[in-house]
Short mmCIF file of C-alpha atoms in Angstrom, two decimals:
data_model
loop_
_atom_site.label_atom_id
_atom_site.label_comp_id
_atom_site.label_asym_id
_atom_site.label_seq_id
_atom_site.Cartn_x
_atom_site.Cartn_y
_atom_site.Cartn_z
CA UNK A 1 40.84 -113.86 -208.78
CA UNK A 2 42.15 -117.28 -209.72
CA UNK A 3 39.28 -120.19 -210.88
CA UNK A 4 39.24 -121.02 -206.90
CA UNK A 5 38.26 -117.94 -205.13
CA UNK A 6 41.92 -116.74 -204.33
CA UNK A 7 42.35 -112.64 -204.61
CA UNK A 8 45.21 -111.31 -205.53
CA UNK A 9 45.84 -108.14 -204.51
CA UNK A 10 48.79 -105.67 -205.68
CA UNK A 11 49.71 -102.47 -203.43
CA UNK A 12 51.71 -100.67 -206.22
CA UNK A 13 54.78 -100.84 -204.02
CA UNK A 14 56.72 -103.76 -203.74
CA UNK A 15 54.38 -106.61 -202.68
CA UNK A 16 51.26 -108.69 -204.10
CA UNK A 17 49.02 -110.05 -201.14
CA UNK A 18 46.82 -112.90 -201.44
CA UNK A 19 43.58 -113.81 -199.66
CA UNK A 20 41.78 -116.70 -199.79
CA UNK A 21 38.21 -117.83 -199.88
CA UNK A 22 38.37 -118.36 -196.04
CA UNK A 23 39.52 -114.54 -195.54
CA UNK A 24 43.38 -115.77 -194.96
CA UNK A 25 45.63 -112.44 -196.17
CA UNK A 26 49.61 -112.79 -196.33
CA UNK A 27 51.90 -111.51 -198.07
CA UNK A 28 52.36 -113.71 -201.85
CA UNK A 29 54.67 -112.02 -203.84
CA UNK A 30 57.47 -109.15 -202.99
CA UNK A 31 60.59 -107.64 -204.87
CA UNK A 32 58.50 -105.85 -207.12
CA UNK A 33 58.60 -102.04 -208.51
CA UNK A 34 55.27 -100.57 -208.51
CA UNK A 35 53.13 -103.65 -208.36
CA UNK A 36 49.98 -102.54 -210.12
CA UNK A 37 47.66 -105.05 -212.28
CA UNK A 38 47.35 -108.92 -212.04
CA UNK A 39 45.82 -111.53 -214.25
CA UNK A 40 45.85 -115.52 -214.01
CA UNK A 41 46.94 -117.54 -217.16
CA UNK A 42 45.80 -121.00 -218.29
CA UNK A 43 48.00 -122.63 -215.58
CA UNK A 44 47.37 -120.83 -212.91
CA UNK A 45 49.77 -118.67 -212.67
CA UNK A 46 49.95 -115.37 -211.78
CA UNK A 47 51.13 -112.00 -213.80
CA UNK A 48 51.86 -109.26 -212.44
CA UNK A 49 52.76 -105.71 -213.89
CA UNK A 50 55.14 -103.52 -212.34
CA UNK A 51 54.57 -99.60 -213.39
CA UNK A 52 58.06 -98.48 -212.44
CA UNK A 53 59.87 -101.94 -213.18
CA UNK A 54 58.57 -101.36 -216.84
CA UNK A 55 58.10 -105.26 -216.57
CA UNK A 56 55.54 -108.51 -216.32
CA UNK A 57 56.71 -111.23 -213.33
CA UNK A 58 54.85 -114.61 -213.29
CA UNK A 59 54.31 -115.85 -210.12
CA UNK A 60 52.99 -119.37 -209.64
CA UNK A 61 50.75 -120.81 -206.87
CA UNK A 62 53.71 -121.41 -204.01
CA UNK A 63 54.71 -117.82 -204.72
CA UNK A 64 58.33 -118.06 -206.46
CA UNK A 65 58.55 -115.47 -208.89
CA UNK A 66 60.47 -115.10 -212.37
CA UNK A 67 60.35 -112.64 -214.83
CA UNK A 68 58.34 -113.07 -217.77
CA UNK A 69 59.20 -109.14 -219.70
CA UNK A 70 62.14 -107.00 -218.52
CA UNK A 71 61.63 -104.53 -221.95
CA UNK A 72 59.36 -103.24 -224.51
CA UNK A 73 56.98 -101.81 -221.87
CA UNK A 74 56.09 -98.52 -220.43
CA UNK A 75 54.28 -97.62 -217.25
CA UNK A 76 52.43 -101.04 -217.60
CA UNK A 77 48.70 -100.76 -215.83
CA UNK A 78 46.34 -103.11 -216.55
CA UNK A 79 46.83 -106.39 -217.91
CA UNK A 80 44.46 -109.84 -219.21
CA UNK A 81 45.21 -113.42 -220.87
CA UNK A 82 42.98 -114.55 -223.41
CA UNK A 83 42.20 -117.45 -222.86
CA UNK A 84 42.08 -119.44 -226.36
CA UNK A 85 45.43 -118.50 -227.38
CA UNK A 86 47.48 -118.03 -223.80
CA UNK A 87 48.59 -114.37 -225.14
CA UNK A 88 48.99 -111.26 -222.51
CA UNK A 89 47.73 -107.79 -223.56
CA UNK A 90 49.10 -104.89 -221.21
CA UNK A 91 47.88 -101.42 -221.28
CA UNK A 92 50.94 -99.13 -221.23
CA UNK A 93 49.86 -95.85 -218.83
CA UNK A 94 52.71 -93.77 -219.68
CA UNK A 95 53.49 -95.23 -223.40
CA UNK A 96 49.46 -95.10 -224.04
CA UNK A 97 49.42 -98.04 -225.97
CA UNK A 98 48.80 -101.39 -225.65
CA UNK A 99 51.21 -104.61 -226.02
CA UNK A 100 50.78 -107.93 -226.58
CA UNK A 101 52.89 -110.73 -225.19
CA UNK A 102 53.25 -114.43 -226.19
CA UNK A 103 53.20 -117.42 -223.56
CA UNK A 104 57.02 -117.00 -223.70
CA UNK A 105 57.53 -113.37 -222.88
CA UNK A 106 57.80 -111.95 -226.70
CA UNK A 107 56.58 -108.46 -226.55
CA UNK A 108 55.08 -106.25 -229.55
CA UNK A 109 53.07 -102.91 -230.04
CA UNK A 110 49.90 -104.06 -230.49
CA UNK A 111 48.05 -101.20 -230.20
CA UNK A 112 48.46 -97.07 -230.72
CA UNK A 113 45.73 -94.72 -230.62
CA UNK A 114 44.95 -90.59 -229.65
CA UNK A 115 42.25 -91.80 -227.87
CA UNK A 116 44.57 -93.45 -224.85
CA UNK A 117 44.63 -91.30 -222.20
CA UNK A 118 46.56 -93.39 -219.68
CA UNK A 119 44.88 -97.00 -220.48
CA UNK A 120 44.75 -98.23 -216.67
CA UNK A 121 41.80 -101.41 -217.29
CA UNK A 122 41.76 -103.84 -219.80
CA UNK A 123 39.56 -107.15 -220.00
CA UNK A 124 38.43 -109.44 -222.78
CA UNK A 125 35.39 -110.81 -223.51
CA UNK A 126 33.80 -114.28 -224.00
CA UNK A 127 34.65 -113.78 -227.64
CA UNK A 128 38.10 -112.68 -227.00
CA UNK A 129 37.46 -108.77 -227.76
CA UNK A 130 39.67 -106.44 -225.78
CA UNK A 131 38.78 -103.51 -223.89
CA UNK A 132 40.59 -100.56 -221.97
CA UNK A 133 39.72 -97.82 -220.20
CA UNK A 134 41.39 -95.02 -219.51
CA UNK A 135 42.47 -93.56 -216.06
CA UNK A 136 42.68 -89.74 -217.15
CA UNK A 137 39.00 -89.43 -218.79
CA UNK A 138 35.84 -91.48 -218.58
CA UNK A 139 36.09 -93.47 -222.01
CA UNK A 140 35.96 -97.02 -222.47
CA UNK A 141 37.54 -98.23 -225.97
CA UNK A 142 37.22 -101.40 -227.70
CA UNK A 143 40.02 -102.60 -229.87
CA UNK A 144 39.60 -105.18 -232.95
CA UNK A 145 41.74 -107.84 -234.11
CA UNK A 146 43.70 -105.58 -235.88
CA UNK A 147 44.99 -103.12 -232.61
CA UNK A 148 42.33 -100.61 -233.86
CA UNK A 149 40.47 -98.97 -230.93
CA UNK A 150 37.41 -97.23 -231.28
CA UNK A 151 35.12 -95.03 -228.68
CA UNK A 152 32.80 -97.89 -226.81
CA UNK A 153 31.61 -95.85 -223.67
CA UNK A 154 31.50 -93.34 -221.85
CA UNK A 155 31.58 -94.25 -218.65
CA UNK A 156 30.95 -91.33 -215.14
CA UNK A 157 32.27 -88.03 -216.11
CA UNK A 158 36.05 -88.33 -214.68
CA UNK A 159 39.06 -90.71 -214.54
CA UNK A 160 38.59 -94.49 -214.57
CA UNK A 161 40.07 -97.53 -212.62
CA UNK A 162 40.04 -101.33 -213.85
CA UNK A 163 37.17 -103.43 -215.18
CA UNK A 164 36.22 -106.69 -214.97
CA UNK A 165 34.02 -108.99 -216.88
CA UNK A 166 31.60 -111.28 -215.47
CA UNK A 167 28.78 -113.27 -217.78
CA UNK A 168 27.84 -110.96 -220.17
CA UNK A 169 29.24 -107.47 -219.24
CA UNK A 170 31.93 -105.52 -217.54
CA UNK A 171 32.33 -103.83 -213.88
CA UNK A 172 33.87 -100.50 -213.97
CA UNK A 173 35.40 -98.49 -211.43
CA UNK A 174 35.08 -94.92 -211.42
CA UNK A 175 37.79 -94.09 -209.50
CA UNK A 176 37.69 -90.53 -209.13
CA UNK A 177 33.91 -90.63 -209.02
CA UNK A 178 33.95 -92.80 -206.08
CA UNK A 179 31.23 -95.16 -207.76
CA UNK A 180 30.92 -98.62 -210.08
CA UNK A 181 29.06 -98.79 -213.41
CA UNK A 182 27.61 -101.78 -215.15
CA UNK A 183 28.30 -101.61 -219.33
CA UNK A 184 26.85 -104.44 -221.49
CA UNK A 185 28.09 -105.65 -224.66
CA UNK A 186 25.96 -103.30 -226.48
CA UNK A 187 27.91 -100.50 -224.66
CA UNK A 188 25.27 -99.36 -221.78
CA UNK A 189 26.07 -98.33 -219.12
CA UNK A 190 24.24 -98.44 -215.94
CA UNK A 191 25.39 -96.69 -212.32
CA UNK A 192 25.04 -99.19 -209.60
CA UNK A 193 27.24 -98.26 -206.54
CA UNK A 194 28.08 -95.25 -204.74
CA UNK A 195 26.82 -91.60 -204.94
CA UNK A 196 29.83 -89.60 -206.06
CA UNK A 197 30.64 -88.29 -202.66
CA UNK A 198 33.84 -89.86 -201.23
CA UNK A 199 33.57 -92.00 -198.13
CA UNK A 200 33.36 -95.86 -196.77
CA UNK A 201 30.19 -96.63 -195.89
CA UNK A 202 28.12 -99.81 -196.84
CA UNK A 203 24.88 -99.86 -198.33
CA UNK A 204 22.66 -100.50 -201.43
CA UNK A 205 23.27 -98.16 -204.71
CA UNK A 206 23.33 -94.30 -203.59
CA UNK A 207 23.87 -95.54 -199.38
CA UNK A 208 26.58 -96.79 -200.42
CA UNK A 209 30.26 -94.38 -199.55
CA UNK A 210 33.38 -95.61 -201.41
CA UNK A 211 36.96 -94.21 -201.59
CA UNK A 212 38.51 -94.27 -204.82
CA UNK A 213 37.31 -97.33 -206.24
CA UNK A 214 40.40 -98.48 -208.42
CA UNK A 215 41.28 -102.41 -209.01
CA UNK A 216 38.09 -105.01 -209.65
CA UNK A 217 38.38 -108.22 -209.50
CA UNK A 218 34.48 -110.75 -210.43
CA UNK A 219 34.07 -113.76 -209.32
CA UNK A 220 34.33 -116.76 -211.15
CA UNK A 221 31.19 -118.29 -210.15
CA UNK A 222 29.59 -116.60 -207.50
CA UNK A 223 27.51 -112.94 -208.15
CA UNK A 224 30.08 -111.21 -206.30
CA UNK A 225 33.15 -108.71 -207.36
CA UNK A 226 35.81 -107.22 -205.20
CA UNK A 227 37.04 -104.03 -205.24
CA UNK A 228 40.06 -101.69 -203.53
CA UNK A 229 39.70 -98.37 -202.61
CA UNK A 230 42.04 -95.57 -200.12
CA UNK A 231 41.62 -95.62 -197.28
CA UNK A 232 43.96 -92.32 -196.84
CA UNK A 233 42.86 -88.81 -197.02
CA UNK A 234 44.32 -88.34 -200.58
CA UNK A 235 46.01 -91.43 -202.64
CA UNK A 236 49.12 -89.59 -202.46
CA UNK A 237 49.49 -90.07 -199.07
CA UNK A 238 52.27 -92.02 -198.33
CA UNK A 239 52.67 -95.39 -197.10
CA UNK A 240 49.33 -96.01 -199.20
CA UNK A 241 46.26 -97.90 -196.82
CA UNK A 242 43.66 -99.56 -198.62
CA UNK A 243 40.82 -101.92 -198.23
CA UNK A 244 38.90 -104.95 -199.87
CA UNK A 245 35.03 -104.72 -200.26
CA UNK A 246 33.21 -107.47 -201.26
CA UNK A 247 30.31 -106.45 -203.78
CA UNK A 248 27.49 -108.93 -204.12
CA UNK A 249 25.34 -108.33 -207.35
CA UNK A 250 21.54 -108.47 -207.14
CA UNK A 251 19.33 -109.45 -210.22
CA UNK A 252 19.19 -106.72 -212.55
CA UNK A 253 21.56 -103.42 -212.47
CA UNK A 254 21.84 -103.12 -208.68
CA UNK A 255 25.03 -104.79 -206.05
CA UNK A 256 25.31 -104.60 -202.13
CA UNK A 257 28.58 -103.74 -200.45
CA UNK A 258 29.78 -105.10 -197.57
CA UNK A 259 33.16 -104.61 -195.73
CA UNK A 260 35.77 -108.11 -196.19
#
């Protein structure tokens, strides 16, 4: 989400959709190869990963597009901007590692660790800590200043999605759990949506039905986060179908969906 209430949504395809406050969807951004995580920078721009391209676009608010990284990445996921220096960290899937990227589009290794297992998420802090977690098991990792990453979490008992953080802790998507978990900085973690059983229902905590919860997007002001999930009877179905939920956060460790 950009600092106006503007979702950005990418359908790991070709395309990035955006939706606005109001509930306006059209189509934002196309051209792309695998279109898979999104983050806004200091201007207000948007960048956008692209799994298969092996590449970062920036996109800015009327939508025309021009690459940012063509090389030095592999099956880029999930990627953040921290916001005191302007840099880009993207968590490399298939490389299992995790780059960094100046304002300008200068790519290095930043970090390389046995303990990736396909980083999909990654999200920094209010202190500028980064964290990733990983799509093939349920751990969430927290990496220093230094590209060291260490166990933080453990977070459901099977693969994870994207996280977001919001105040003073992260939203996780379980995605082949078919829930969403709280963690707070001191590394609890807290189930708050869905029951494990796959399905699209709304509904408080275990009432709640989701379908492989993946990207997460929080609000910047509001108590509210946004999710996608499948829609299709497996996610390899092909052409993918997904939907937008809307997730409003109670007091406390417990949110409400409702269908957007």
């Amino acid at each position: 989400m950009d600092l106006v209430g503007n979702i950005y949504i990418a359908d790991f395809g070709d395309l990035v959709w955006k939706i606005t406050p109001d509930g306006e969807r059209r189509v934002f951004a196309s051209g792309l190869y695998g279109a898979s995580g999104n983050a806004v920078d200091n201007q207000g721009n948007l960048l956008q990963s692209s799994y298969y391209g092996d590449s970062v676009t920036k996109i800015d608010r009327a939508g025309q597009s021009a690459p940012l990284v063509t090389s030095g990445l592999s099956g880029p996921v999930g990627i953040a901007v921290n916001r005191q220096t302007s840099d880009v960290y993207v968590a490399n899937c298939r490389g299992n590692s995790i780059s960094k990227v100046t304002p300008n589009g200068v790519v290095s290794s930043f970090s390389k660790s046995d303990l990736y297992k396909c980083p999909n998420g990654i999200a920094i802090d209010r202190e500028g800590r980064l964290y990733v977690v990983n799509y093939r098991d349920d751990q969430m990792l927290k990496i220093d200043a230094h590209g060291i990453a260490s166990p933080f979490a453990t977070v459901s008992t099977k693969g994870l999605g994207h996280l977001c953080f919001k105040d003073d802790r992260f939203y996780v998507t379980a995605f082949q759990s078919h829930a969403i978990y709280e963690v707070t900085l001191a590394g609890t973690v807290t189930w708050i949506l869905g029951n494990g059983d796959r399905g699209i229902a709304d509904g408080l905590g275990a009432d709640a039905r989701l379908s492989f919860p993946n990207g997460t997007a929080c609000h910047p002001s509001a108590r509210r986060l946004y999710i996608n999930e499948f829609i299709n009877d497996s996610v390899s179905t092909l052409p993918p179908r997904a939907m937008i939920c809307e997730i409003v956060l109670e007091p406390g460790t417990q949110a409400d969906l409702e269908q957007e």
